[in-house]
Amino acid sequence: MIISASRRTDIPAFFGDWFINRIKEGFAMYRNPMRPSQVFAVSLLPEDVDAIVFWTKNPKNFLEKLKYLENYIYYFQFTITPYGKDIEPNIPPKDEVVQTFIELSNLIGKKRVIWRYDPIIITDKMPLSYHKEKFEELCEKLAPYTQKCIISYVDFYSKAVDELNKINAKDFSADELYNVFGAIGSIGKRYNLSVETCAEDVSIEQLGLKKAHCVDGDLIRELRKEKGFYEVKEYKKDNNQRKACGCAQSIDLGIFNTCKHFCTYCYANFSRSSIVKNVEKYDEKSPLLCSYLDLEKDEIRIKEKDGSRKIEKDNILQKKFNELKTLEQRSFCTMEEVFSKEGSNDWLEKKVLEYLEKLR
């Protein structure tokens, strides 16, 4: 099982304490973004997690927390672009972010820090020549500390199109993108970087570029082997992503509308008011990120290797109902007695039920 943390928000930048608490507790919960009333619980024990993929633009405050991940295989997708505050309003000064990139690489090795020059946005004020210049400047600083750079062109998602139109971002054809990727890729190769395109339906093989696998089964197998795990695992393609995406299946612990970078091109934020509302729910000790459980309405499921199963929480709800009627009655036995009677050794289900009991 691969954990993604996260395509939907910047966990290392904003929710690092929450994530490490989940590591310490050994499990986390997350909502199905397509069906929000469906909540999954997933084990985060080292023996259950093949790898963790972190996605971030500013993990500076997360570096001191890496000591809690010594028993895990993980790597970072680290985005650094040349944009200013008009496009990335809450990103620190780029020299500071570059220094964080270098520090992270020195801590965990350059194989595990993948640079994303993503997304490429071309406007009248930022033509291709601008990107060639800025990309080379960043290559000079970052190439000694990474092996790979992933690039992509900005997507005109409905939730971002108004902001992109304000800066007159150009929506390019496949032929135009071929030229863009070729120009950027040729610079990267001069710095001995493997340049790969992310989820782009453009033929780039003749340019000497590769199609990216950001959640990368090959890299994970390699890192696991270095850690002493020699089993050969196969990771299926994630069909929940875009058709051109090469990522392996993963479980994403994030939630949309919680990233406080406020980048104008972002696909994961719908509105600032939604972000403010969701972030108010942040509790670093909760299994769920920026969300409250509703015992009556939420369907809670245990995530398993080949699917999931529903937790029958009726006994908990019945206890809540009975306690409202009378404090003198006790409607069900203790948690330990429940598991003793059922003969269950399901550690994760026990942890979830213990948490639900606290919510009564």
mmCIF file of C-alpha atoms in Angstrom:
data_model
loop_
_atom_site.group_PDB
_atom_site.id
_atom_site.type_symbol
_atom_site.label_atom_id
_atom_site.label_comp_id
_atom_site.label_asym_id
_atom_site.label_seq_id
_atom_site.Cartn_x
_atom_site.Cartn_y
_atom_site.Cartn_z
ATOM 1 C CA MET A 1 0.000 0.000 0.000
ATOM 2 C CA ILE A 2 1.313 3.432 -1.006
ATOM 3 C CA ILE A 3 0.310 6.561 0.919
ATOM 4 C CA SER A 4 0.039 9.905 -0.888
ATOM 5 C CA ALA A 5 0.438 12.975 1.331
ATOM 6 C CA SER A 6 -0.964 14.682 -0.602
ATOM 7 C CA ARG A 7 -2.105 15.743 -4.060
ATOM 8 C CA ARG A 8 -5.028 17.590 -2.441
ATOM 9 C CA THR A 9 -3.143 19.819 -0.014
ATOM 10 C CA ASP A 10 0.369 20.533 1.253
ATOM 11 C CA ILE A 11 0.620 18.310 4.330
ATOM 12 C CA PRO A 12 4.353 18.914 5.002
ATOM 13 C CA ALA A 13 3.829 22.697 4.872
ATOM 14 C CA PHE A 14 0.632 23.042 6.901
ATOM 15 C CA PHE A 15 -0.346 19.779 8.586
ATOM 16 C CA GLY A 16 2.924 18.118 9.545
ATOM 17 C CA ASP A 17 1.988 17.752 13.222
ATOM 18 C CA TRP A 18 -1.233 15.996 12.228
ATOM 19 C CA PHE A 19 0.625 13.581 9.953
ATOM 20 C CA ILE A 20 3.226 12.654 12.559
ATOM 21 C CA ASN A 21 0.487 12.106 15.136
ATOM 22 C CA ARG A 22 -1.127 9.693 12.687
ATOM 23 C CA ILE A 23 2.204 7.892 12.307
ATOM 24 C CA LYS A 24 2.472 7.604 16.092
ATOM 25 C CA GLU A 25 -1.121 6.340 16.382
ATOM 26 C CA GLY A 26 -0.626 3.927 13.493
ATOM 27 C CA PHE A 27 -3.707 4.836 11.475
ATOM 28 C CA ALA A 28 -5.511 7.669 9.712
ATOM 29 C CA MET A 29 -8.939 8.319 8.250
ATOM 30 C CA TYR A 30 -9.907 10.103 5.050
ATOM 31 C CA ARG A 31 -13.068 10.979 3.162
ATOM 32 C CA ASN A 32 -13.947 9.743 -0.296
ATOM 33 C CA PRO A 33 -13.898 13.042 -2.267
ATOM 34 C CA MET A 34 -16.559 11.701 -4.648
ATOM 35 C CA ARG A 35 -18.795 10.567 -1.785
ATOM 36 C CA PRO A 36 -17.889 12.643 1.299
ATOM 37 C CA SER A 37 -20.107 10.705 3.716
ATOM 38 C CA GLN A 38 -17.926 7.640 3.113
ATOM 39 C CA VAL A 39 -14.933 7.607 5.458
ATOM 40 C CA PHE A 40 -12.080 5.123 5.212
ATOM 41 C CA ALA A 41 -9.681 4.086 7.960
ATOM 42 C CA VAL A 42 -6.240 2.938 6.855
ATOM 43 C CA SER A 43 -3.325 1.443 8.763
ATOM 44 C CA LEU A 44 -0.105 3.452 8.830
ATOM 45 C CA LEU A 45 1.960 0.790 10.557
ATOM 46 C CA PRO A 46 5.358 0.363 8.844
ATOM 47 C CA GLU A 47 4.571 -3.234 7.897
ATOM 48 C CA ASP A 48 1.423 -2.095 6.064
ATOM 49 C CA VAL A 49 2.897 0.892 4.204
ATOM 50 C CA ASP A 50 5.086 0.194 1.172
ATOM 51 C CA ALA A 51 6.009 3.860 0.815
ATOM 52 C CA ILE A 52 4.870 7.429 1.453
ATOM 53 C CA VAL A 53 4.941 10.046 -1.310
ATOM 54 C CA PHE A 54 4.998 13.621 -0.018
ATOM 55 C CA TRP A 55 3.916 16.515 -2.262
ATOM 56 C CA THR A 56 5.006 19.968 -1.145
ATOM 57 C CA LYS A 57 6.125 23.484 -1.988
ATOM 58 C CA ASN A 58 7.581 24.308 1.410
ATOM 59 C CA PRO A 59 8.524 21.468 3.792
ATOM 60 C CA LYS A 60 10.841 23.628 5.904
ATOM 61 C CA ASN A 61 9.020 23.002 9.200
ATOM 62 C CA PHE A 62 8.647 19.309 8.372
ATOM 63 C CA LEU A 63 12.379 18.583 8.234
ATOM 64 C CA GLU A 64 12.670 18.260 12.006
ATOM 65 C CA LYS A 65 9.890 15.646 11.943
ATOM 66 C CA LEU A 66 11.656 13.249 9.572
ATOM 67 C CA LYS A 67 13.147 11.466 12.588
ATOM 68 C CA TYR A 68 9.727 9.898 13.165
ATOM 69 C CA LEU A 69 9.828 8.264 9.724
ATOM 70 C CA GLU A 70 12.966 6.170 10.166
ATOM 71 C CA ASN A 71 10.985 2.933 9.767
ATOM 72 C CA TYR A 72 9.303 4.078 6.545
ATOM 73 C CA ILE A 73 10.242 4.302 2.882
ATOM 74 C CA TYR A 74 9.380 7.738 1.516
ATOM 75 C CA TYR A 75 10.312 10.397 -0.992
ATOM 76 C CA PHE A 76 9.287 13.954 -1.867
ATOM 77 C CA GLN A 77 7.745 15.601 -4.906
ATOM 78 C CA PHE A 78 9.012 19.147 -4.297
ATOM 79 C CA THR A 79 7.657 21.970 -6.483
ATOM 80 C CA ILE A 80 9.795 25.036 -7.180
ATOM 81 C CA THR A 81 8.752 27.465 -9.912
ATOM 82 C CA PRO A 82 9.939 31.009 -10.712
ATOM 83 C CA TYR A 83 6.571 32.688 -10.088
ATOM 84 C CA GLY A 84 6.020 35.679 -7.847
ATOM 85 C CA LYS A 85 3.381 36.619 -5.294
ATOM 86 C CA ASP A 86 0.836 37.410 -8.011
ATOM 87 C CA ILE A 87 0.644 33.688 -8.843
ATOM 88 C CA GLU A 88 1.951 31.981 -5.687
ATOM 89 C CA PRO A 89 1.051 34.478 -2.944
ATOM 90 C CA ASN A 90 2.001 32.444 0.134
ATOM 91 C CA ILE A 91 5.185 30.724 -1.013
ATOM 92 C CA PRO A 92 8.286 32.006 0.838
ATOM 93 C CA PRO A 93 11.050 33.772 -1.128
ATOM 94 C CA LYS A 94 12.441 31.356 -3.702
ATOM 95 C CA ASP A 95 16.000 31.515 -2.358
ATOM 96 C CA GLU A 96 14.642 30.289 0.974
ATOM 97 C CA VAL A 97 12.717 27.463 -0.702
ATOM 98 C CA VAL A 98 15.816 26.455 -2.675
ATOM 99 C CA GLN A 99 17.784 26.282 0.569
ATOM 100 C CA THR A 100 15.114 24.023 2.078
ATOM 101 C CA PHE A 101 15.366 21.784 -0.997
ATOM 102 C CA ILE A 102 19.129 21.515 -0.491
ATOM 103 C CA GLU A 103 18.752 20.771 3.226
ATOM 104 C CA LEU A 104 16.195 18.059 2.525
ATOM 105 C CA SER A 105 18.413 16.473 -0.121
ATOM 106 C CA ASN A 106 21.369 16.470 2.257
ATOM 107 C CA LEU A 107 19.214 14.765 4.894
ATOM 108 C CA ILE A 108 17.658 11.966 2.827
ATOM 109 C CA GLY A 109 19.616 11.817 -0.443
ATOM 110 C CA LYS A 110 18.975 13.346 -3.852
ATOM 111 C CA LYS A 111 17.235 10.239 -5.219
ATOM 112 C CA ARG A 112 14.390 10.887 -2.781
ATOM 113 C CA VAL A 113 13.896 14.572 -3.608
ATOM 114 C CA ILE A 114 12.260 15.041 -7.007
ATOM 115 C CA TRP A 115 12.036 18.568 -8.346
ATOM 116 C CA ARG A 116 8.797 19.652 -10.021
ATOM 117 C CA TYR A 117 8.928 22.640 -12.366
ATOM 118 C CA ASP A 118 5.189 22.501 -12.541
ATOM 119 C CA PRO A 119 3.047 23.966 -13.925
ATOM 120 C CA ILE A 120 4.624 25.872 -16.783
ATOM 121 C CA ILE A 121 2.498 28.959 -17.479
ATOM 122 C CA ILE A 122 3.189 31.004 -20.596
ATOM 123 C CA THR A 123 1.856 34.542 -20.901
ATOM 124 C CA ASP A 124 2.898 37.678 -22.760
ATOM 125 C CA LYS A 125 4.963 38.653 -19.712
ATOM 126 C CA MET A 126 6.311 35.113 -19.234
ATOM 127 C CA PRO A 127 7.097 33.785 -22.731
ATOM 128 C CA LEU A 128 9.089 30.638 -23.410
ATOM 129 C CA SER A 129 12.333 32.646 -23.277
ATOM 130 C CA TYR A 130 11.466 33.646 -19.689
ATOM 131 C CA HIS A 131 11.039 29.995 -18.686
ATOM 132 C CA LYS A 132 14.256 28.931 -20.398
ATOM 133 C CA GLU A 133 16.163 31.566 -18.440
ATOM 134 C CA LYS A 134 14.489 30.855 -15.088
ATOM 135 C CA PHE A 135 14.635 27.082 -15.496
ATOM 136 C CA GLU A 136 18.368 27.206 -16.152
ATOM 137 C CA GLU A 137 18.903 29.417 -13.110
ATOM 138 C CA LEU A 138 17.104 26.849 -10.971
ATOM 139 C CA CYS A 139 18.988 23.970 -12.608
ATOM 140 C CA GLU A 140 22.274 25.560 -11.560
ATOM 141 C CA LYS A 141 21.081 25.609 -7.945
ATOM 142 C CA LEU A 142 19.139 22.339 -7.729
ATOM 143 C CA ALA A 143 20.780 19.868 -10.122
ATOM 144 C CA PRO A 144 23.500 18.823 -7.623
ATOM 145 C CA TYR A 145 20.759 17.856 -5.168
ATOM 146 C CA THR A 146 18.332 15.843 -7.301
ATOM 147 C CA GLN A 147 18.325 13.362 -10.156
ATOM 148 C CA LYS A 148 15.000 14.163 -11.755
ATOM 149 C CA CYS A 149 12.811 17.081 -12.789
ATOM 150 C CA ILE A 150 9.129 16.633 -13.635
ATOM 151 C CA ILE A 151 7.462 19.223 -15.846
ATOM 152 C CA SER A 152 3.946 19.851 -17.115
ATOM 153 C CA TYR A 153 1.956 22.622 -18.707
ATOM 154 C CA VAL A 154 -0.806 24.337 -16.766
ATOM 155 C CA ASP A 155 -4.253 22.736 -17.006
ATOM 156 C CA PHE A 156 -7.228 25.023 -17.472
ATOM 157 C CA TYR A 157 -9.434 23.482 -14.800
ATOM 158 C CA SER A 158 -12.832 25.128 -14.420
ATOM 159 C CA LYS A 159 -11.990 26.200 -10.873
ATOM 160 C CA ALA A 160 -8.766 27.927 -12.031
ATOM 161 C CA VAL A 161 -9.653 29.217 -15.484
ATOM 162 C CA ASP A 162 -10.846 32.661 -14.317
ATOM 163 C CA GLU A 163 -7.571 33.347 -12.515
ATOM 164 C CA LEU A 164 -5.536 32.066 -15.460
ATOM 165 C CA ASN A 165 -7.482 34.291 -17.834
ATOM 166 C CA LYS A 166 -6.667 37.303 -15.653
ATOM 167 C CA ILE A 167 -2.965 36.822 -16.388
ATOM 168 C CA ASN A 168 -3.661 35.922 -20.046
ATOM 169 C CA ALA A 169 -2.245 32.416 -19.735
ATOM 170 C CA LYS A 170 -1.987 30.731 -23.121
ATOM 171 C CA ASP A 171 -3.713 27.411 -23.782
ATOM 172 C CA PHE A 172 -1.276 25.614 -26.097
ATOM 173 C CA SER A 173 -1.806 22.908 -28.704
ATOM 174 C CA ALA A 174 0.096 19.604 -28.636
ATOM 175 C CA ASP A 175 2.564 20.896 -31.256
ATOM 176 C CA GLU A 176 3.235 24.027 -29.218
ATOM 177 C CA LEU A 177 3.709 21.967 -26.055
ATOM 178 C CA TYR A 178 6.167 19.738 -27.912
ATOM 179 C CA ASN A 179 8.343 22.803 -28.511
ATOM 180 C CA VAL A 180 7.997 23.969 -24.903
ATOM 181 C CA PHE A 181 8.958 20.589 -23.458
ATOM 182 C CA GLY A 182 11.803 20.235 -25.937
ATOM 183 C CA ALA A 183 13.291 23.589 -24.941
ATOM 184 C CA ILE A 184 13.020 22.927 -21.205
ATOM 185 C CA GLY A 185 14.130 19.312 -21.540
ATOM 186 C CA SER A 186 17.291 20.182 -23.459
ATOM 187 C CA ILE A 187 18.373 22.512 -20.652
ATOM 188 C CA GLY A 188 17.703 19.870 -18.003
ATOM 189 C CA LYS A 189 19.744 17.276 -19.874
ATOM 190 C CA ARG A 190 22.741 19.622 -19.892
ATOM 191 C CA TYR A 191 22.609 19.432 -16.103
ATOM 192 C CA ASN A 192 22.343 15.617 -16.152
ATOM 193 C CA LEU A 193 18.738 15.684 -15.007
ATOM 194 C CA SER A 194 16.202 13.108 -16.115
ATOM 195 C CA VAL A 195 13.376 15.338 -17.382
ATOM 196 C CA GLU A 196 9.905 13.774 -17.406
ATOM 197 C CA THR A 197 6.455 15.088 -18.314
ATOM 198 C CA CYS A 198 3.519 14.643 -15.941
ATOM 199 C CA ALA A 199 0.147 13.507 -17.350
ATOM 200 C CA GLU A 200 0.793 15.096 -20.745
ATOM 201 C CA ASP A 201 -0.742 13.512 -23.836
ATOM 202 C CA VAL A 202 2.144 14.689 -26.006
ATOM 203 C CA SER A 203 4.668 12.423 -27.740
ATOM 204 C CA ILE A 204 8.020 13.444 -26.284
ATOM 205 C CA GLU A 205 10.138 10.318 -26.772
ATOM 206 C CA GLN A 206 11.980 11.845 -29.765
ATOM 207 C CA LEU A 207 13.064 14.658 -27.455
ATOM 208 C CA GLY A 208 14.796 12.182 -25.168
ATOM 209 C CA LEU A 209 12.257 12.819 -22.411
ATOM 210 C CA LYS A 210 10.216 10.299 -20.443
ATOM 211 C CA LYS A 211 6.651 10.017 -19.222
ATOM 212 C CA ALA A 212 6.575 10.578 -15.474
ATOM 213 C CA HIS A 213 5.321 8.179 -12.827
ATOM 214 C CA CYS A 214 5.095 10.570 -9.890
ATOM 215 C CA VAL A 215 3.871 7.791 -7.599
ATOM 216 C CA ASP A 216 6.593 5.562 -8.949
ATOM 217 C CA GLY A 217 6.437 1.805 -8.434
ATOM 218 C CA ASP A 218 9.954 1.307 -9.822
ATOM 219 C CA LEU A 219 11.449 3.891 -7.467
ATOM 220 C CA ILE A 220 9.548 2.442 -4.508
ATOM 221 C CA ARG A 221 10.838 -1.065 -5.252
ATOM 222 C CA GLU A 222 14.360 0.353 -5.492
ATOM 223 C CA LEU A 223 14.071 2.225 -2.192
ATOM 224 C CA ARG A 224 12.568 -0.804 -0.472
ATOM 225 C CA LYS A 225 15.432 -2.982 -1.693
ATOM 226 C CA GLU A 226 17.917 -0.485 -0.264
ATOM 227 C CA LYS A 227 16.054 -0.787 3.038
ATOM 228 C CA GLY A 228 16.365 -4.585 2.976
ATOM 229 C CA PHE A 229 12.976 -5.538 1.503
ATOM 230 C CA TYR A 230 13.729 -7.810 -1.443
ATOM 231 C CA GLU A 231 10.211 -8.922 -2.336
ATOM 232 C CA VAL A 232 9.118 -7.949 -5.851
ATOM 233 C CA LYS A 233 5.801 -6.115 -5.620
ATOM 234 C CA GLU A 234 3.661 -5.090 -8.551
ATOM 235 C CA TYR A 235 1.823 -1.779 -8.341
ATOM 236 C CA LYS A 236 -1.227 -1.289 -10.536
ATOM 237 C CA LYS A 237 -1.842 1.895 -12.502
ATOM 238 C CA ASP A 238 -4.101 4.357 -10.709
ATOM 239 C CA ASN A 239 -7.188 4.522 -12.906
ATOM 240 C CA ASN A 240 -8.698 7.248 -10.716
ATOM 241 C CA GLN A 241 -6.216 9.749 -12.138
ATOM 242 C CA ARG A 242 -6.165 11.355 -15.572
ATOM 243 C CA LYS A 243 -5.779 9.025 -18.548
ATOM 244 C CA ALA A 244 -2.230 10.189 -19.317
ATOM 245 C CA CYS A 245 -1.141 9.877 -15.673
ATOM 246 C CA GLY A 246 1.439 7.153 -15.065
ATOM 247 C CA CYS A 247 1.072 6.950 -11.284
ATOM 248 C CA ALA A 248 0.697 3.728 -9.347
ATOM 249 C CA GLN A 249 -2.322 3.279 -7.096
ATOM 250 C CA SER A 250 -2.105 5.100 -3.784
ATOM 251 C CA ILE A 251 -4.264 6.211 -0.886
ATOM 252 C CA ASP A 252 -4.425 9.984 -0.508
ATOM 253 C CA LEU A 253 -4.909 11.286 3.031
ATOM 254 C CA GLY A 254 -5.525 14.908 2.056
ATOM 255 C CA ILE A 255 -8.676 16.935 1.635
ATOM 256 C CA PHE A 256 -9.509 19.529 -1.002
ATOM 257 C CA ASN A 257 -9.935 23.196 -0.086
ATOM 258 C CA THR A 258 -7.339 23.244 2.688
ATOM 259 C CA CYS A 259 -4.115 24.449 1.041
ATOM 260 C CA LYS A 260 -3.116 27.904 2.257
ATOM 261 C CA HIS A 261 -0.603 28.614 -0.512
ATOM 262 C CA PHE A 262 -3.534 30.059 -2.563
ATOM 263 C CA CYS A 263 -1.790 29.516 -5.908
ATOM 264 C CA THR A 264 -3.887 30.909 -8.755
ATOM 265 C CA TYR A 265 -3.522 27.781 -10.925
ATOM 266 C CA CYS A 266 -4.495 25.305 -8.190
ATOM 267 C CA TYR A 267 -6.932 22.486 -8.989
ATOM 268 C CA ALA A 268 -7.370 21.499 -5.326
ATOM 269 C CA ASN A 269 -8.879 24.749 -4.030
ATOM 270 C CA PHE A 270 -12.334 25.952 -5.055
ATOM 271 C CA SER A 271 -12.667 29.130 -2.995
ATOM 272 C CA ARG A 272 -10.926 30.982 -0.186
ATOM 273 C CA SER A 273 -14.048 30.921 1.965
ATOM 274 C CA SER A 274 -14.132 27.115 1.749
ATOM 275 C CA ILE A 275 -10.468 26.943 2.731
ATOM 276 C CA VAL A 276 -11.011 29.154 5.776
ATOM 277 C CA LYS A 277 -14.048 27.103 6.808
ATOM 278 C CA ASN A 278 -12.233 23.783 6.455
ATOM 279 C CA VAL A 279 -9.010 24.870 8.140
ATOM 280 C CA GLU A 280 -11.042 25.966 11.178
ATOM 281 C CA LYS A 281 -11.793 22.247 11.671
ATOM 282 C CA TYR A 282 -8.111 21.349 11.871
ATOM 283 C CA ASP A 283 -7.312 19.212 14.901
ATOM 284 C CA GLU A 284 -3.817 17.758 14.916
ATOM 285 C CA LYS A 285 -4.994 14.896 17.151
ATOM 286 C CA SER A 286 -7.951 13.849 14.983
ATOM 287 C CA PRO A 287 -7.662 10.847 12.632
ATOM 288 C CA LEU A 288 -9.378 12.979 9.962
ATOM 289 C CA LEU A 289 -7.718 16.024 8.432
ATOM 290 C CA CYS A 290 -9.785 19.221 8.695
ATOM 291 C CA SER A 291 -13.066 17.365 9.076
ATOM 292 C CA TYR A 292 -15.479 16.166 11.761
ATOM 293 C CA LEU A 293 -17.005 12.707 11.920
ATOM 294 C CA ASP A 294 -20.791 12.443 12.003
ATOM 295 C CA LEU A 295 -21.697 9.202 13.774
ATOM 296 C CA GLU A 296 -25.227 9.201 12.383
ATOM 297 C CA LYS A 297 -24.502 10.043 8.747
ATOM 298 C CA ASP A 298 -20.967 8.889 7.970
ATOM 299 C CA GLU A 299 -20.352 5.385 6.670
ATOM 300 C CA ILE A 300 -17.032 4.203 8.094
ATOM 301 C CA ARG A 301 -15.047 1.512 6.315
ATOM 302 C CA ILE A 302 -11.799 -0.320 6.993
ATOM 303 C CA LYS A 303 -9.427 -0.127 4.040
ATOM 304 C CA GLU A 304 -8.027 -3.523 3.123
ATOM 305 C CA LYS A 305 -5.610 -4.783 0.499
ATOM 306 C CA ASP A 306 -8.301 -5.692 -2.012
ATOM 307 C CA GLY A 307 -11.139 -3.370 -1.086
ATOM 308 C CA SER A 308 -12.815 -2.324 2.146
ATOM 309 C CA ARG A 309 -15.426 -3.431 4.648
ATOM 310 C CA LYS A 310 -17.985 -1.470 6.579
ATOM 311 C CA ILE A 311 -17.722 -1.010 10.339
ATOM 312 C CA GLU A 312 -20.969 -1.846 12.060
ATOM 313 C CA LYS A 313 -21.199 0.979 14.549
ATOM 314 C CA ASP A 314 -24.832 0.447 15.526
ATOM 315 C CA ASN A 315 -23.790 -0.656 18.996
ATOM 316 C CA ILE A 316 -22.079 2.695 19.548
ATOM 317 C CA LEU A 317 -25.076 4.659 18.291
ATOM 318 C CA GLN A 318 -27.396 2.543 20.421
ATOM 319 C CA LYS A 319 -25.291 3.294 23.466
ATOM 320 C CA LYS A 320 -25.506 6.986 22.701
ATOM 321 C CA PHE A 321 -29.293 6.737 22.389
ATOM 322 C CA ASN A 322 -29.679 4.774 25.612
ATOM 323 C CA GLU A 323 -27.493 7.161 27.561
ATOM 324 C CA LEU A 324 -29.732 9.999 26.487
ATOM 325 C CA LYS A 325 -32.712 8.075 27.874
ATOM 326 C CA THR A 326 -31.093 7.066 31.126
ATOM 327 C CA LEU A 327 -27.632 7.359 32.578
ATOM 328 C CA GLU A 328 -28.242 4.296 34.737
ATOM 329 C CA GLN A 329 -28.376 1.760 31.904
ATOM 330 C CA ARG A 330 -25.375 0.336 30.145
ATOM 331 C CA SER A 331 -26.182 -0.970 26.677
ATOM 332 C CA PHE A 332 -23.054 -2.817 25.631
ATOM 333 C CA CYS A 333 -19.882 -4.291 27.042
ATOM 334 C CA THR A 334 -16.427 -2.762 27.052
ATOM 335 C CA MET A 335 -14.302 -2.640 23.931
ATOM 336 C CA GLU A 336 -12.021 -5.413 25.185
ATOM 337 C CA GLU A 337 -15.063 -7.620 25.856
ATOM 338 C CA VAL A 338 -16.412 -6.963 22.360
ATOM 339 C CA PHE A 339 -13.220 -8.186 20.750
ATOM 340 C CA SER A 340 -12.921 -11.105 23.152
ATOM 341 C CA LYS A 341 -16.427 -12.318 22.291
ATOM 342 C CA GLU A 342 -15.995 -11.867 18.559
ATOM 343 C CA GLY A 343 -12.539 -13.431 18.546
ATOM 344 C CA SER A 344 -11.303 -10.534 16.432
ATOM 345 C CA ASN A 345 -7.655 -9.631 16.103
ATOM 346 C CA ASP A 346 -8.355 -6.700 13.838
ATOM 347 C CA TRP A 347 -6.154 -4.056 15.383
ATOM 348 C CA LEU A 348 -7.263 -1.289 13.039
ATOM 349 C CA GLU A 349 -10.963 -1.870 13.634
ATOM 350 C CA LYS A 350 -10.330 -1.823 17.355
ATOM 351 C CA LYS A 351 -8.504 1.514 17.095
ATOM 352 C CA VAL A 352 -11.326 3.015 15.047
ATOM 353 C CA LEU A 353 -14.037 1.791 17.416
ATOM 354 C CA GLU A 354 -12.096 3.133 20.378
ATOM 355 C CA TYR A 355 -11.989 6.505 18.667
ATOM 356 C CA LEU A 356 -15.704 6.393 17.852
ATOM 357 C CA GLU A 357 -16.455 5.558 21.466
ATOM 358 C CA LYS A 358 -14.663 8.751 22.528
ATOM 359 C CA LEU A 359 -16.975 10.777 20.275
ATOM 360 C CA ARG A 360 -20.115 9.685 22.081
#
